């Protein structure tokens, strides 16, 4: 459930429509609040949205006014900012609305370790912002501003270093960065790995003329066609800030994101078994593959910050953390960094296909049978509804990490309130459609008769 104290920020930063909830004044105040909390050198980046230049300058003004030194990283993917912050800066900010349509923009705050700011710190930042408690610097303490638009190459090199033994000579790949910041990164990464790269929506453009920033199967039809026409091994597409990657197989079929998670998990864990961290909403494929590879699943609340923080905590305990991420194309490869990374995921697909010697459609066919249904239950009383479910299914194996997850032999269901709207999300997964529908109907009969 969304933390009720948060008023401006959601699960992944603050977002809104430009000229309405989102404007330079708000972003400058976020900058002043952040600069009052985190001193030192701050890296600021942005995606390709038309409002990016106005908002990033507002962020930079707020940070400079509180005495922070700012490095303007220009246009680059969110995971590139996260990598550069971890390597060089005390904190960071990305002006992006991720997968939202072009009229939106927003801010993601990055901590010194490269992870996104967590709920506790975000609430402190919001309180400071709303009370306008800013520690503004005098003229001698003003921050300095440096422009470093080329630092993105360090990120590209860091991704390539992870796969330096992979030679993709002869592999054709189609990349669809969706006119976003990965236009300058993913095609380069794939080319340097030896691939022949064909791009679509490969020019940065904040009006997103080719498709919306959310990489949906419908929006990716031109990518699917291009994959078939060019005989590519796969197609890859990103969301608006390229922390996610989704794939199309060599036949032009969209690879469902939970299947994507499972294939990468099997690839990583078969050579490096360890802990796999994912939210309670991820497919049981993840659990089955963990069992088959001598690994162990750990479930967290929904949201990549929870996943990333758990991975770091287990690593700090000396445990082997193999893999993590969400079943939405946001994958975390801990050998590289502890955040979702679309460019890294695209490169990992090359490595996966090279090491397996199989086609992507063949690999997908090796996954166990599974059907996931997603439903909505409209309610004004989510807490009562969750309590009803908890009592009614008390004899089942319940997981209350985030909402109510009901675990049964060969199937599971999750009831979880939407953070922003008056409905409950219901996810049900089983081996067959019939089993999943029966389980879904049973739950709906009991909680909303
Ligand atoms: Mg994103």
mmCIF file with all atom_site columns, C-alpha atoms in Angstrom, residues 80-228:
data_model
loop_
_atom_site.group_PDB
_atom_site.id
_atom_site.type_symbol
_atom_site.label_atom_id
_atom_site.label_alt_id
_atom_site.label_comp_id
_atom_site.label_asym_id
_atom_site.label_entity_id
_atom_site.label_seq_id
_atom_site.pdbx_PDB_ins_code
_atom_site.Cartn_x
_atom_site.Cartn_y
_atom_site.Cartn_z
_atom_site.occupancy
_atom_site.B_iso_or_equiv
_atom_site.pdbx_formal_charge
_atom_site.auth_seq_id
_atom_site.auth_comp_id
_atom_site.auth_asym_id
_atom_site.auth_atom_id
_atom_site.pdbx_PDB_model_num
ATOM 1   C CA . UNK A 1 80  ? 23.098 5.831   -16.169 1.00 0.00 ? 80  UNK A CA 1
ATOM 2   C CA . UNK A 1 81  ? 22.491 8.624   -13.636 1.00 0.00 ? 81  UNK A CA 1
ATOM 3   C CA . UNK A 1 82  ? 22.293 6.002   -10.883 1.00 0.00 ? 82  UNK A CA 1
ATOM 4   C CA . UNK A 1 83  ? 25.600 4.467   -11.962 1.00 0.00 ? 83  UNK A CA 1
ATOM 5   C CA . UNK A 1 84  ? 27.343 7.857   -12.150 1.00 0.00 ? 84  UNK A CA 1
ATOM 6   C CA . UNK A 1 85  ? 25.970 8.959   -8.770  1.00 0.00 ? 85  UNK A CA 1
ATOM 7   C CA . UNK A 1 86  ? 27.268 5.782   -7.125  1.00 0.00 ? 86  UNK A CA 1
ATOM 8   C CA . UNK A 1 87  ? 30.696 6.319   -8.699  1.00 0.00 ? 87  UNK A CA 1
ATOM 9   C CA . UNK A 1 88  ? 31.109 10.092  -8.339  1.00 0.00 ? 88  UNK A CA 1
ATOM 10  C CA . UNK A 1 89  ? 28.389 12.027  -6.503  1.00 0.00 ? 89  UNK A CA 1
ATOM 11  C CA . UNK A 1 90  ? 26.755 12.463  -3.112  1.00 0.00 ? 90  UNK A CA 1
ATOM 12  C CA . UNK A 1 91  ? 23.237 12.304  -4.565  1.00 0.00 ? 91  UNK A CA 1
ATOM 13  C CA . UNK A 1 92  ? 21.390 12.775  -7.838  1.00 0.00 ? 92  UNK A CA 1
ATOM 14  C CA . UNK A 1 93  ? 18.146 13.857  -9.447  1.00 0.00 ? 93  UNK A CA 1
ATOM 15  C CA . UNK A 1 94  ? 16.562 12.721  -12.713 1.00 0.00 ? 94  UNK A CA 1
ATOM 16  C CA . UNK A 1 95  ? 13.934 14.818  -14.447 1.00 0.00 ? 95  UNK A CA 1
ATOM 17  C CA . UNK A 1 96  ? 11.689 12.110  -15.923 1.00 0.00 ? 96  UNK A CA 1
ATOM 18  C CA . UNK A 1 97  ? 8.142  10.782  -15.954 1.00 0.00 ? 97  UNK A CA 1
ATOM 19  C CA . UNK A 1 98  ? 9.349  7.296   -16.951 1.00 0.00 ? 98  UNK A CA 1
ATOM 20  C CA . UNK A 1 99  ? 6.544  5.516   -18.879 1.00 0.00 ? 99  UNK A CA 1
ATOM 21  C CA . UNK A 1 100 ? 3.928  8.312   -18.578 1.00 0.00 ? 100 UNK A CA 1
ATOM 22  C CA . UNK A 1 101 ? 2.688  10.151  -21.714 1.00 0.00 ? 101 UNK A CA 1
ATOM 23  C CA . UNK A 1 102 ? 4.601  13.192  -23.108 1.00 0.00 ? 102 UNK A CA 1
ATOM 24  C CA . UNK A 1 103 ? 2.570  15.825  -21.213 1.00 0.00 ? 103 UNK A CA 1
ATOM 25  C CA . UNK A 1 104 ? 3.881  14.441  -17.904 1.00 0.00 ? 104 UNK A CA 1
ATOM 26  C CA . UNK A 1 105 ? 7.186  15.059  -16.206 1.00 0.00 ? 105 UNK A CA 1
ATOM 27  C CA . UNK A 1 106 ? 8.608  14.500  -12.747 1.00 0.00 ? 106 UNK A CA 1
ATOM 28  C CA . UNK A 1 107 ? 11.597 13.905  -10.500 1.00 0.00 ? 107 UNK A CA 1
ATOM 29  C CA . UNK A 1 108 ? 13.351 10.780  -9.242  1.00 0.00 ? 108 UNK A CA 1
ATOM 30  C CA . UNK A 1 109 ? 15.817 11.369  -6.397  1.00 0.00 ? 109 UNK A CA 1
ATOM 31  C CA . UNK A 1 110 ? 18.926 9.183   -6.276  1.00 0.00 ? 110 UNK A CA 1
ATOM 32  C CA . UNK A 1 111 ? 20.890 8.444   -3.089  1.00 0.00 ? 111 UNK A CA 1
ATOM 33  C CA . UNK A 1 112 ? 24.697 8.263   -2.931  1.00 0.00 ? 112 UNK A CA 1
ATOM 34  C CA . UNK A 1 113 ? 24.646 4.452   -3.304  1.00 0.00 ? 113 UNK A CA 1
ATOM 35  C CA . UNK A 1 114 ? 22.757 4.744   -6.622  1.00 0.00 ? 114 UNK A CA 1
ATOM 36  C CA . UNK A 1 115 ? 19.377 3.549   -5.306  1.00 0.00 ? 115 UNK A CA 1
ATOM 37  C CA . UNK A 1 116 ? 16.234 5.669   -5.405  1.00 0.00 ? 116 UNK A CA 1
ATOM 38  C CA . UNK A 1 117 ? 15.310 7.598   -2.250  1.00 0.00 ? 117 UNK A CA 1
ATOM 39  C CA . UNK A 1 118 ? 13.206 5.445   0.099   1.00 0.00 ? 118 UNK A CA 1
ATOM 40  C CA . UNK A 1 119 ? 9.863  6.293   1.757   1.00 0.00 ? 119 UNK A CA 1
ATOM 41  C CA . UNK A 1 120 ? 11.333 7.479   5.073   1.00 0.00 ? 120 UNK A CA 1
ATOM 42  C CA . UNK A 1 121 ? 13.664 10.025  3.470   1.00 0.00 ? 121 UNK A CA 1
ATOM 43  C CA . UNK A 1 122 ? 11.063 11.026  0.876   1.00 0.00 ? 122 UNK A CA 1
ATOM 44  C CA . UNK A 1 123 ? 8.585  11.915  3.621   1.00 0.00 ? 123 UNK A CA 1
ATOM 45  C CA . UNK A 1 124 ? 11.275 14.065  5.302   1.00 0.00 ? 124 UNK A CA 1
ATOM 46  C CA . UNK A 1 125 ? 11.957 15.789  1.982   1.00 0.00 ? 125 UNK A CA 1
ATOM 47  C CA . UNK A 1 126 ? 8.244  16.417  1.416   1.00 0.00 ? 126 UNK A CA 1
ATOM 48  C CA . UNK A 1 127 ? 7.779  17.864  4.900   1.00 0.00 ? 127 UNK A CA 1
ATOM 49  C CA . UNK A 1 128 ? 10.692 20.223  4.338   1.00 0.00 ? 128 UNK A CA 1
ATOM 50  C CA . UNK A 1 129 ? 9.311  21.234  0.942   1.00 0.00 ? 129 UNK A CA 1
ATOM 51  C CA . UNK A 1 130 ? 5.763  21.881  2.181   1.00 0.00 ? 130 UNK A CA 1
ATOM 52  C CA . UNK A 1 131 ? 7.027  23.865  5.200   1.00 0.00 ? 131 UNK A CA 1
ATOM 53  C CA . UNK A 1 132 ? 9.563  25.649  2.940   1.00 0.00 ? 132 UNK A CA 1
ATOM 54  C CA . UNK A 1 133 ? 12.385 24.876  5.386   1.00 0.00 ? 133 UNK A CA 1
ATOM 55  C CA . UNK A 1 134 ? 15.319 25.526  3.090   1.00 0.00 ? 134 UNK A CA 1
ATOM 56  C CA . UNK A 1 135 ? 18.898 26.281  4.165   1.00 0.00 ? 135 UNK A CA 1
ATOM 57  C CA . UNK A 1 136 ? 19.871 28.826  1.528   1.00 0.00 ? 136 UNK A CA 1
ATOM 58  C CA . UNK A 1 137 ? 23.554 29.645  1.049   1.00 0.00 ? 137 UNK A CA 1
ATOM 59  C CA . UNK A 1 138 ? 25.153 33.106  1.153   1.00 0.00 ? 138 UNK A CA 1
ATOM 60  C CA . UNK A 1 139 ? 27.099 34.500  -1.762  1.00 0.00 ? 139 UNK A CA 1
ATOM 61  C CA . UNK A 1 140 ? 30.411 32.933  -0.701  1.00 0.00 ? 140 UNK A CA 1
ATOM 62  C CA . UNK A 1 141 ? 28.867 29.466  -0.312  1.00 0.00 ? 141 UNK A CA 1
ATOM 63  C CA . UNK A 1 142 ? 26.896 29.349  -3.586  1.00 0.00 ? 142 UNK A CA 1
ATOM 64  C CA . UNK A 1 143 ? 27.292 26.044  -5.427  1.00 0.00 ? 143 UNK A CA 1
ATOM 65  C CA . UNK A 1 144 ? 29.232 25.702  -8.681  1.00 0.00 ? 144 UNK A CA 1
ATOM 66  C CA . UNK A 1 145 ? 27.802 24.306  -11.923 1.00 0.00 ? 145 UNK A CA 1
ATOM 67  C CA . UNK A 1 146 ? 29.674 22.062  -14.366 1.00 0.00 ? 146 UNK A CA 1
ATOM 68  C CA . UNK A 1 147 ? 28.294 20.529  -17.567 1.00 0.00 ? 147 UNK A CA 1
ATOM 69  C CA . UNK A 1 148 ? 29.454 16.941  -18.226 1.00 0.00 ? 148 UNK A CA 1
ATOM 70  C CA . UNK A 1 149 ? 27.249 15.529  -21.003 1.00 0.00 ? 149 UNK A CA 1
ATOM 71  C CA . UNK A 1 150 ? 29.894 12.934  -21.940 1.00 0.00 ? 150 UNK A CA 1
ATOM 72  C CA . UNK A 1 151 ? 29.922 11.082  -18.616 1.00 0.00 ? 151 UNK A CA 1
ATOM 73  C CA . UNK A 1 152 ? 27.252 8.744   -20.010 1.00 0.00 ? 152 UNK A CA 1
ATOM 74  C CA . UNK A 1 153 ? 30.113 6.877   -21.735 1.00 0.00 ? 153 UNK A CA 1
ATOM 75  C CA . UNK A 1 154 ? 31.316 5.637   -18.338 1.00 0.00 ? 154 UNK A CA 1
ATOM 76  C CA . UNK A 1 155 ? 27.956 3.912   -17.940 1.00 0.00 ? 155 UNK A CA 1
ATOM 77  C CA . UNK A 1 156 ? 28.197 2.326   -21.408 1.00 0.00 ? 156 UNK A CA 1
ATOM 78  C CA . UNK A 1 157 ? 31.699 1.034   -20.597 1.00 0.00 ? 157 UNK A CA 1
ATOM 79  C CA . UNK A 1 158 ? 30.513 -0.348  -17.240 1.00 0.00 ? 158 UNK A CA 1
ATOM 80  C CA . UNK A 1 159 ? 27.757 -2.358  -18.945 1.00 0.00 ? 159 UNK A CA 1
ATOM 81  C CA . UNK A 1 160 ? 30.177 -3.652  -21.594 1.00 0.00 ? 160 UNK A CA 1
ATOM 82  C CA . UNK A 1 161 ? 32.660 -4.729  -18.912 1.00 0.00 ? 161 UNK A CA 1
ATOM 83  C CA . UNK A 1 162 ? 30.060 -7.157  -17.500 1.00 0.00 ? 162 UNK A CA 1
ATOM 84  C CA . UNK A 1 163 ? 29.853 -9.007  -20.849 1.00 0.00 ? 163 UNK A CA 1
ATOM 85  C CA . UNK A 1 164 ? 33.419 -8.582  -22.123 1.00 0.00 ? 164 UNK A CA 1
ATOM 86  C CA . UNK A 1 165 ? 33.719 -12.300 -22.990 1.00 0.00 ? 165 UNK A CA 1
ATOM 87  C CA . UNK A 1 166 ? 30.608 -12.246 -25.193 1.00 0.00 ? 166 UNK A CA 1
ATOM 88  C CA . UNK A 1 167 ? 31.175 -11.941 -28.935 1.00 0.00 ? 167 UNK A CA 1
ATOM 89  C CA . UNK A 1 168 ? 27.907 -11.297 -30.759 1.00 0.00 ? 168 UNK A CA 1
ATOM 90  C CA . UNK A 1 169 ? 29.434 -11.212 -34.246 1.00 0.00 ? 169 UNK A CA 1
ATOM 91  C CA . UNK A 1 170 ? 26.735 -12.127 -36.763 1.00 0.00 ? 170 UNK A CA 1
ATOM 92  C CA . UNK A 1 171 ? 23.751 -11.394 -34.504 1.00 0.00 ? 171 UNK A CA 1
ATOM 93  C CA . UNK A 1 172 ? 21.223 -8.847  -35.749 1.00 0.00 ? 172 UNK A CA 1
ATOM 94  C CA . UNK A 1 173 ? 19.232 -6.956  -33.123 1.00 0.00 ? 173 UNK A CA 1
ATOM 95  C CA . UNK A 1 174 ? 16.499 -4.320  -33.478 1.00 0.00 ? 174 UNK A CA 1
ATOM 96  C CA . UNK A 1 175 ? 16.535 -1.613  -30.793 1.00 0.00 ? 175 UNK A CA 1
ATOM 97  C CA . UNK A 1 176 ? 13.529 0.636   -30.080 1.00 0.00 ? 176 UNK A CA 1
ATOM 98  C CA . UNK A 1 177 ? 14.606 3.283   -27.536 1.00 0.00 ? 177 UNK A CA 1
ATOM 99  C CA . UNK A 1 178 ? 11.244 4.998   -28.075 1.00 0.00 ? 178 UNK A CA 1
ATOM 100 C CA . UNK A 1 179 ? 12.821 8.423   -28.846 1.00 0.00 ? 179 UNK A CA 1
ATOM 101 C CA . UNK A 1 180 ? 14.066 8.432   -25.239 1.00 0.00 ? 180 UNK A CA 1
ATOM 102 C CA . UNK A 1 181 ? 17.530 8.829   -23.661 1.00 0.00 ? 181 UNK A CA 1
ATOM 103 C CA . UNK A 1 182 ? 18.594 5.268   -24.543 1.00 0.00 ? 182 UNK A CA 1
ATOM 104 C CA . UNK A 1 183 ? 18.917 6.407   -28.200 1.00 0.00 ? 183 UNK A CA 1
ATOM 105 C CA . UNK A 1 184 ? 22.502 7.288   -27.200 1.00 0.00 ? 184 UNK A CA 1
ATOM 106 C CA . UNK A 1 185 ? 23.218 4.176   -25.105 1.00 0.00 ? 185 UNK A CA 1
ATOM 107 C CA . UNK A 1 186 ? 21.496 0.884   -26.033 1.00 0.00 ? 186 UNK A CA 1
ATOM 108 C CA . UNK A 1 187 ? 22.385 0.865   -29.779 1.00 0.00 ? 187 UNK A CA 1
ATOM 109 C CA . UNK A 1 188 ? 25.987 1.723   -28.831 1.00 0.00 ? 188 UNK A CA 1
ATOM 110 C CA . UNK A 1 189 ? 26.171 -1.029  -26.210 1.00 0.00 ? 189 UNK A CA 1
ATOM 111 C CA . UNK A 1 190 ? 24.804 -3.643  -28.617 1.00 0.00 ? 190 UNK A CA 1
ATOM 112 C CA . UNK A 1 191 ? 27.061 -2.481  -31.468 1.00 0.00 ? 191 UNK A CA 1
ATOM 113 C CA . UNK A 1 192 ? 30.142 -2.645  -29.264 1.00 0.00 ? 192 UNK A CA 1
ATOM 114 C CA . UNK A 1 193 ? 29.189 -6.213  -28.284 1.00 0.00 ? 193 UNK A CA 1
ATOM 115 C CA . UNK A 1 194 ? 29.456 -7.087  -31.975 1.00 0.00 ? 194 UNK A CA 1
ATOM 116 C CA . UNK A 1 195 ? 25.782 -6.989  -32.979 1.00 0.00 ? 195 UNK A CA 1
ATOM 117 C CA . UNK A 1 196 ? 24.467 -5.529  -36.210 1.00 0.00 ? 196 UNK A CA 1
ATOM 118 C CA . UNK A 1 197 ? 21.958 -3.025  -34.820 1.00 0.00 ? 197 UNK A CA 1
ATOM 119 C CA . UNK A 1 198 ? 18.885 -1.716  -36.609 1.00 0.00 ? 198 UNK A CA 1
ATOM 120 C CA . UNK A 1 199 ? 17.001 1.044   -34.781 1.00 0.00 ? 199 UNK A CA 1
ATOM 121 C CA . UNK A 1 200 ? 13.429 2.298   -34.809 1.00 0.00 ? 200 UNK A CA 1
ATOM 122 C CA . UNK A 1 201 ? 12.383 5.435   -32.885 1.00 0.00 ? 201 UNK A CA 1
ATOM 123 C CA . UNK A 1 202 ? 16.120 5.961   -32.564 1.00 0.00 ? 202 UNK A CA 1
ATOM 124 C CA . UNK A 1 203 ? 16.206 9.775   -32.614 1.00 0.00 ? 203 UNK A CA 1
ATOM 125 C CA . UNK A 1 204 ? 15.683 11.633  -29.335 1.00 0.00 ? 204 UNK A CA 1
ATOM 126 C CA . UNK A 1 205 ? 12.345 13.454  -29.510 1.00 0.00 ? 205 UNK A CA 1
ATOM 127 C CA . UNK A 1 206 ? 10.270 14.656  -26.557 1.00 0.00 ? 206 UNK A CA 1
ATOM 128 C CA . UNK A 1 207 ? 7.069  14.583  -28.604 1.00 0.00 ? 207 UNK A CA 1
ATOM 129 C CA . UNK A 1 208 ? 7.460  10.785  -28.944 1.00 0.00 ? 208 UNK A CA 1
ATOM 130 C CA . UNK A 1 209 ? 6.294  10.720  -32.579 1.00 0.00 ? 209 UNK A CA 1
ATOM 131 C CA . UNK A 1 210 ? 6.669  6.953   -33.072 1.00 0.00 ? 210 UNK A CA 1
ATOM 132 C CA . UNK A 1 211 ? 5.104  5.528   -29.933 1.00 0.00 ? 211 UNK A CA 1
ATOM 133 C CA . UNK A 1 212 ? 4.215  6.408   -26.335 1.00 0.00 ? 212 UNK A CA 1
ATOM 134 C CA . UNK A 1 213 ? 6.905  6.031   -23.626 1.00 0.00 ? 213 UNK A CA 1
ATOM 135 C CA . UNK A 1 214 ? 5.191  2.928   -22.204 1.00 0.00 ? 214 UNK A CA 1
ATOM 136 C CA . UNK A 1 215 ? 6.418  -0.041  -24.291 1.00 0.00 ? 215 UNK A CA 1
ATOM 137 C CA . UNK A 1 216 ? 3.100  -1.877  -24.789 1.00 0.00 ? 216 UNK A CA 1
ATOM 138 C CA . UNK A 1 217 ? 2.636  -4.829  -27.209 1.00 0.00 ? 217 UNK A CA 1
ATOM 139 C CA . UNK A 1 218 ? 0.367  -2.545  -29.330 1.00 0.00 ? 218 UNK A CA 1
ATOM 140 C CA . UNK A 1 219 ? 2.925  0.280   -29.503 1.00 0.00 ? 219 UNK A CA 1
ATOM 141 C CA . UNK A 1 220 ? 5.666  -2.172  -30.433 1.00 0.00 ? 220 UNK A CA 1
ATOM 142 C CA . UNK A 1 221 ? 3.989  -3.571  -33.568 1.00 0.00 ? 221 UNK A CA 1
ATOM 143 C CA . UNK A 1 222 ? 6.420  -1.713  -35.895 1.00 0.00 ? 222 UNK A CA 1
ATOM 144 C CA . UNK A 1 223 ? 9.308  -3.197  -33.858 1.00 0.00 ? 223 UNK A CA 1
ATOM 145 C CA . UNK A 1 224 ? 7.820  -6.690  -34.268 1.00 0.00 ? 224 UNK A CA 1
ATOM 146 C CA . UNK A 1 225 ? 7.566  -6.205  -38.036 1.00 0.00 ? 225 UNK A CA 1
ATOM 147 C CA . UNK A 1 226 ? 11.121 -4.911  -38.281 1.00 0.00 ? 226 UNK A CA 1
ATOM 148 C CA . UNK A 1 227 ? 12.431 -7.914  -36.314 1.00 0.00 ? 227 UNK A CA 1
ATOM 149 C CA . UNK A 1 228 ? 10.758 -10.277 -38.799 1.00 0.00 ? 228 UNK A CA 1
#
